[in-house]
Amino acid sequence: MAGYLFLSPAILFYLVFLLFPVGLSVYISFTNWNMLAPLERARWVGFSNYTYLLTRDDMFIASLKNTLVYALGTVFIGMAIALGVALLINNVRGSALWRFLIFAPVVTPAIAVGRIWGGIYHPSQGYLNQLLRAVGLPPQQWLSSAELALPSIMATAIWAGVGATVIVFIAGLRNIPAQYYEAARIDGARPWHEFWHITLPLLRPTVLFLSVTGLISAWQVFDLVYSMALGGTESGTTPARAVMVVALYLYTTAFRSLRAGRATAGALILFVIIFGLTLILLRVLRRGGLEAYE
């Protein structure tokens, strides 16, 4: 009995701040609540919010596709770049300074990053188009083109987040025992063989950690897209369908269209997708690392 009393604050916190909001969200997703009237007056609509989102709402389908492209691109391209940078600066002179410089964008708020890169991408005054003109290439509509808007935002996200990934990769590299490399060199292994047969397999837990946390974060992206693209969509310069991600769709559906039930249903669909992707990654990458090597 004394044990349960000691646990009661944690259990109460869990019930009030986790289970109750989740249960309430599931209930709201089956209603047509608009957040202006009391929830008791909301009409029960069953699965119609889910069926509408998955079969009739083209913008939600587009947001799922955009978010999938954004998540796969930013996470796996970002990890490849970060691994290359980590290998380059791991043992070089002044490694601490390089780590500081690379990590600096990570502590910059996403809204500020979005505003800065929005200026860099500006069609007439942005530095990127000025650079293109200087080398004789035509300027591009980085955030106004349906083909370039999402890749431009993804490039910004990779730039802003690669520093944290580099730090995690460096920690993983320094946990690999040096005797593996020494034994491989005695056997005549080349650097590529060391990377492919030692470094990459022993970094598998690090890759798993970065993949899971990165995909969860990427599927919930909002602030960067909001700061870089929403201003454009409001003024009609950025194609809304090209940059619409799930979190942005949920925000506009809930707080502009006042369809809280539909937005909550979309959020639960997002939860199921993230949960499924996490299980797949855990299944594929759970083995490996130093423990499996010994």
Short mmCIF file of C-alpha atoms in Angstrom, two decimals:
data_model
loop_
_atom_site.label_atom_id
_atom_site.label_comp_id
_atom_site.label_asym_id
_atom_site.label_seq_id
_atom_site.Cartn_x
_atom_site.Cartn_y
_atom_site.Cartn_z
CA MET A 1 0.00 0.00 0.00
CA ALA A 2 2.83 2.39 0.86
CA GLY A 3 4.35 1.75 -2.58
CA TYR A 4 1.13 2.73 -4.36
CA LEU A 5 0.92 5.90 -2.25
CA PHE A 6 4.43 6.88 -3.31
CA LEU A 7 3.51 6.21 -6.93
CA SER A 8 0.17 8.02 -6.78
CA PRO A 9 1.52 11.49 -7.86
CA ALA A 10 3.13 9.96 -10.93
CA ILE A 11 0.03 7.88 -11.72
CA LEU A 12 -2.22 10.93 -11.27
CA PHE A 13 0.05 13.02 -13.51
CA TYR A 14 0.00 10.24 -16.14
CA LEU A 15 -3.80 9.99 -16.06
CA VAL A 16 -4.47 13.74 -16.14
CA PHE A 17 -1.82 14.92 -18.61
CA LEU A 18 -1.48 11.91 -20.93
CA LEU A 19 -4.37 9.45 -20.94
CA PHE A 20 -7.16 12.01 -20.54
CA PRO A 21 -5.95 14.29 -23.41
CA VAL A 22 -5.47 11.27 -25.66
CA GLY A 23 -8.94 9.94 -24.86
CA LEU A 24 -10.48 13.38 -25.36
CA SER A 25 -8.69 13.77 -28.71
CA VAL A 26 -10.05 10.44 -29.91
CA TYR A 27 -13.56 11.52 -28.90
CA ILE A 28 -13.24 14.90 -30.64
CA SER A 29 -12.07 13.21 -33.84
CA PHE A 30 -15.51 11.56 -34.07
CA THR A 31 -17.39 14.86 -33.79
CA ASN A 32 -17.86 18.03 -35.84
CA TRP A 33 -16.73 20.33 -32.97
CA ASN A 34 -15.77 23.86 -34.09
CA MET A 35 -14.19 25.05 -30.78
CA LEU A 36 -16.63 27.98 -30.52
CA ALA A 37 -19.55 26.07 -29.03
CA PRO A 38 -19.23 23.84 -25.94
CA LEU A 39 -17.99 20.37 -26.72
CA GLU A 40 -21.24 18.90 -25.38
CA ARG A 41 -23.11 20.43 -28.33
CA ALA A 42 -20.81 18.86 -30.91
CA ARG A 43 -22.54 16.33 -33.16
CA TRP A 44 -21.26 12.76 -33.29
CA VAL A 45 -20.24 12.01 -36.91
CA GLY A 46 -18.54 8.64 -36.53
CA PHE A 47 -15.71 7.90 -38.95
CA SER A 48 -16.74 10.58 -41.46
CA ASN A 49 -13.79 12.84 -40.53
CA TYR A 50 -11.36 9.99 -41.24
CA THR A 51 -13.05 8.90 -44.48
CA TYR A 52 -13.22 12.50 -45.72
CA LEU A 53 -9.53 13.10 -45.03
CA LEU A 54 -8.35 9.87 -46.63
CA THR A 55 -10.67 9.75 -49.64
CA ARG A 56 -11.97 13.23 -50.50
CA ASP A 57 -9.60 15.85 -49.11
CA ASP A 58 -6.98 16.38 -51.81
CA MET A 59 -5.07 18.91 -49.71
CA PHE A 60 -4.64 16.43 -46.84
CA ILE A 61 -3.43 13.75 -49.26
CA ALA A 62 -1.00 16.29 -50.75
CA SER A 63 0.19 17.20 -47.25
CA LEU A 64 0.89 13.52 -46.50
CA LYS A 65 2.94 13.17 -49.69
CA ASN A 66 4.82 16.42 -49.06
CA THR A 67 5.59 15.44 -45.48
CA LEU A 68 6.80 12.00 -46.56
CA VAL A 69 9.13 13.57 -49.14
CA TYR A 70 10.28 16.16 -46.59
CA ALA A 71 10.91 13.52 -43.89
CA LEU A 72 12.81 11.10 -46.12
CA GLY A 73 14.81 13.86 -47.76
CA THR A 74 15.80 15.84 -44.69
CA VAL A 75 16.51 12.82 -42.49
CA PHE A 76 18.46 10.55 -44.81
CA ILE A 77 20.20 13.18 -46.95
CA GLY A 78 20.97 15.09 -43.75
CA MET A 79 22.39 11.95 -42.14
CA ALA A 80 24.59 11.20 -45.16
CA ILE A 81 25.98 14.75 -45.13
CA ALA A 82 26.43 14.68 -41.36
CA LEU A 83 28.28 11.36 -41.46
CA GLY A 84 30.65 12.71 -44.12
CA VAL A 85 31.31 15.86 -42.07
CA ALA A 86 31.77 13.82 -38.87
CA LEU A 87 34.35 11.59 -40.57
CA LEU A 88 36.20 14.66 -41.86
CA ILE A 89 36.43 16.59 -38.58
CA ASN A 90 36.54 13.74 -36.07
CA ASN A 91 40.29 13.62 -35.67
CA VAL A 92 41.47 16.80 -37.38
CA ARG A 93 43.24 19.61 -35.58
CA GLY A 94 40.79 22.14 -34.14
CA SER A 95 37.96 19.61 -34.06
CA ALA A 96 36.25 21.44 -31.16
CA LEU A 97 36.11 24.68 -33.15
CA TRP A 98 34.64 22.91 -36.17
CA ARG A 99 32.03 21.23 -33.97
CA PHE A 100 31.07 24.60 -32.50
CA LEU A 101 30.73 26.24 -35.92
CA ILE A 102 28.67 23.38 -37.32
CA PHE A 103 26.45 23.17 -34.25
CA ALA A 104 25.71 26.94 -34.12
CA PRO A 105 22.67 26.84 -36.50
CA VAL A 106 21.02 24.20 -34.29
CA VAL A 107 20.52 26.66 -31.43
CA THR A 108 19.00 29.27 -33.75
CA PRO A 109 15.18 29.34 -33.51
CA ALA A 110 13.46 27.84 -36.53
CA ILE A 111 11.46 31.02 -37.11
CA ALA A 112 14.68 33.04 -37.34
CA VAL A 113 16.22 30.45 -39.66
CA GLY A 114 13.14 30.61 -41.86
CA ARG A 115 13.24 34.40 -42.05
CA ILE A 116 16.96 34.48 -42.84
CA TRP A 117 16.68 31.88 -45.58
CA GLY A 118 13.53 33.52 -46.87
CA GLY A 119 15.70 36.57 -47.52
CA ILE A 120 18.43 34.48 -49.13
CA TYR A 121 15.81 32.92 -51.44
CA HIS A 122 14.25 36.29 -52.31
CA PRO A 123 13.74 36.37 -56.12
CA SER A 124 15.22 39.84 -56.74
CA GLN A 125 17.34 40.74 -53.70
CA GLY A 126 18.34 37.34 -52.35
CA TYR A 127 22.00 36.37 -52.26
CA LEU A 128 21.35 33.06 -54.01
CA ASN A 129 19.94 34.63 -57.15
CA GLN A 130 22.67 37.29 -57.11
CA LEU A 131 25.20 34.48 -57.09
CA LEU A 132 23.45 32.80 -60.01
CA ARG A 133 23.48 36.05 -61.99
CA ALA A 134 27.17 36.52 -61.23
CA VAL A 135 28.02 33.17 -62.86
CA GLY A 136 25.67 33.77 -65.81
CA LEU A 137 22.79 31.54 -64.72
CA PRO A 138 19.12 32.63 -64.69
CA PRO A 139 17.58 33.49 -61.29
CA GLN A 140 15.07 31.08 -59.80
CA GLN A 141 11.77 31.47 -57.96
CA TRP A 142 12.94 29.42 -54.99
CA LEU A 143 9.80 29.72 -52.86
CA SER A 144 7.33 30.63 -55.60
CA SER A 145 7.84 27.65 -57.87
CA ALA A 146 5.82 24.47 -57.31
CA GLU A 147 8.92 22.41 -58.16
CA LEU A 148 11.45 24.34 -56.07
CA ALA A 149 9.49 25.47 -53.00
CA LEU A 150 9.60 22.22 -51.02
CA PRO A 151 13.21 21.32 -51.96
CA SER A 152 14.27 24.83 -50.93
CA ILE A 153 12.68 24.39 -47.52
CA MET A 154 14.23 20.93 -47.20
CA ALA A 155 17.68 22.34 -47.95
CA THR A 156 17.18 24.92 -45.21
CA ALA A 157 16.07 22.23 -42.76
CA ILE A 158 19.13 20.11 -43.55
CA TRP A 159 21.42 23.12 -43.05
CA ALA A 160 19.77 23.98 -39.74
CA GLY A 161 19.79 20.44 -38.31
CA VAL A 162 22.96 18.85 -39.64
CA GLY A 163 25.07 20.13 -36.73
CA ALA A 164 23.23 18.10 -34.11
CA THR A 165 23.50 14.98 -36.27
CA VAL A 166 27.24 15.54 -36.71
CA ILE A 167 27.73 15.70 -32.94
CA VAL A 168 25.85 12.41 -32.44
CA PHE A 169 27.85 10.72 -35.21
CA ILE A 170 31.13 11.91 -33.69
CA ALA A 171 30.10 10.43 -30.35
CA GLY A 172 29.32 7.15 -32.12
CA LEU A 173 32.65 7.18 -34.00
CA ARG A 174 34.61 7.70 -30.79
CA ASN A 175 32.91 4.71 -29.18
CA ILE A 176 34.33 2.34 -31.82
CA PRO A 177 37.39 0.55 -30.35
CA ALA A 178 40.60 1.41 -32.20
CA GLN A 179 41.75 -2.24 -32.18
CA TYR A 180 39.19 -3.09 -34.87
CA TYR A 181 40.88 -0.65 -37.25
CA GLU A 182 44.36 -1.82 -36.22
CA ALA A 183 43.46 -5.45 -36.91
CA ALA A 184 41.94 -4.50 -40.27
CA ARG A 185 45.06 -2.56 -41.32
CA ILE A 186 47.28 -5.51 -40.41
CA ASP A 187 45.10 -7.60 -42.73
CA GLY A 188 45.61 -5.02 -45.49
CA ALA A 189 42.21 -3.36 -45.42
CA ARG A 190 41.84 -0.08 -47.29
CA PRO A 191 40.01 2.97 -45.81
CA TRP A 192 36.89 2.13 -47.83
CA HIS A 193 36.89 -1.41 -46.43
CA GLU A 194 37.28 -0.06 -42.88
CA PHE A 195 34.33 2.25 -43.40
CA TRP A 196 32.10 -0.39 -44.99
CA HIS A 197 32.92 -3.34 -42.71
CA ILE A 198 33.71 -1.62 -39.38
CA THR A 199 32.51 1.97 -39.15
CA LEU A 200 29.10 1.60 -40.76
CA PRO A 201 28.03 -1.63 -38.96
CA LEU A 202 29.16 -0.30 -35.58
CA LEU A 203 27.28 2.95 -36.16
CA ARG A 204 24.01 1.08 -36.67
CA PRO A 205 22.55 1.97 -33.23
CA THR A 206 23.47 5.61 -33.89
CA VAL A 207 21.78 5.46 -37.29
CA LEU A 208 18.71 3.89 -35.67
CA PHE A 209 18.53 6.62 -33.03
CA LEU A 210 18.95 9.42 -35.57
CA SER A 211 16.46 7.84 -38.00
CA VAL A 212 13.71 7.42 -35.41
CA THR A 213 14.11 10.82 -33.74
CA GLY A 214 14.63 12.55 -37.09
CA LEU A 215 11.55 11.04 -38.73
CA ILE A 216 9.37 11.80 -35.71
CA SER A 217 10.56 15.41 -35.77
CA ALA A 218 10.29 15.73 -39.56
CA TRP A 219 6.70 14.46 -39.68
CA GLN A 220 5.75 17.19 -37.21
CA VAL A 221 7.54 20.03 -39.01
CA PHE A 222 5.60 23.27 -38.77
CA ASP A 223 7.58 26.36 -37.77
CA LEU A 224 10.09 26.33 -40.61
CA VAL A 225 7.45 25.79 -43.30
CA TYR A 226 5.18 28.35 -41.65
CA SER A 227 7.87 31.04 -41.53
CA MET A 228 9.17 30.40 -45.06
CA ALA A 229 6.03 29.52 -46.99
CA LEU A 230 2.85 30.54 -45.22
CA GLY A 231 3.46 34.23 -45.84
CA GLY A 232 3.76 33.38 -49.49
CA THR A 233 0.61 31.29 -49.57
CA GLU A 234 -1.31 34.12 -47.95
CA SER A 235 -0.10 36.58 -50.56
CA GLY A 236 -0.53 34.08 -53.35
CA THR A 237 3.18 33.83 -54.26
CA THR A 238 3.91 30.38 -52.86
CA PRO A 239 1.91 27.37 -54.18
CA ALA A 240 0.06 26.13 -51.11
CA ARG A 241 -0.29 22.55 -52.32
CA ALA A 242 3.45 22.29 -53.03
CA VAL A 243 4.51 23.18 -49.48
CA MET A 244 1.55 21.99 -47.43
CA VAL A 245 2.73 19.59 -44.71
CA VAL A 246 0.53 17.73 -42.27
CA ALA A 247 1.16 19.95 -39.23
CA LEU A 248 0.46 23.07 -41.29
CA TYR A 249 -2.72 21.48 -42.64
CA LEU A 250 -3.87 20.65 -39.10
CA TYR A 251 -3.19 24.22 -37.98
CA THR A 252 -5.16 25.80 -40.82
CA THR A 253 -8.01 23.29 -40.48
CA ALA A 254 -8.36 23.73 -36.72
CA PHE A 255 -7.71 27.43 -36.21
CA ARG A 256 -8.75 28.99 -39.52
CA SER A 257 -11.50 26.71 -40.75
CA LEU A 258 -12.55 25.92 -37.15
CA ARG A 259 -12.91 22.20 -37.89
CA ALA A 260 -11.37 20.83 -34.73
CA GLY A 261 -12.88 17.37 -35.19
CA ARG A 262 -11.39 16.96 -38.65
CA ALA A 263 -8.03 18.37 -37.56
CA THR A 264 -7.92 15.99 -34.58
CA ALA A 265 -8.67 13.06 -36.87
CA GLY A 266 -5.77 14.16 -39.06
CA ALA A 267 -3.51 14.36 -36.00
CA LEU A 268 -4.42 10.80 -35.03
CA ILE A 269 -3.70 9.62 -38.59
CA LEU A 270 -0.32 11.33 -38.27
CA PHE A 271 0.27 9.52 -34.97
CA VAL A 272 -0.48 6.14 -36.58
CA ILE A 273 1.93 6.88 -39.47
CA ILE A 274 4.75 7.93 -37.12
CA PHE A 275 4.13 4.91 -34.88
CA GLY A 276 4.20 2.54 -37.87
CA LEU A 277 7.40 4.05 -39.29
CA THR A 278 9.08 3.80 -35.89
CA LEU A 279 8.18 0.11 -35.59
CA ILE A 280 9.53 -0.57 -39.09
CA LEU A 281 12.83 1.18 -38.33
CA LEU A 282 13.20 -0.65 -35.01
CA ARG A 283 12.55 -3.92 -36.82
CA VAL A 284 15.07 -3.23 -39.58
CA LEU A 285 17.89 -1.59 -37.61
CA ARG A 286 17.59 -3.09 -34.12
CA ARG A 287 20.49 -5.50 -34.64
CA GLY A 288 24.06 -4.31 -35.04
CA GLY A 289 26.50 -2.15 -33.18
CA LEU A 290 29.36 -3.19 -30.93
CA GLU A 291 27.31 -5.77 -29.04
CA ALA A 292 26.47 -7.69 -32.23
CA TYR A 293 30.08 -7.42 -33.39
CA GLU A 294 31.56 -9.22 -30.38
#
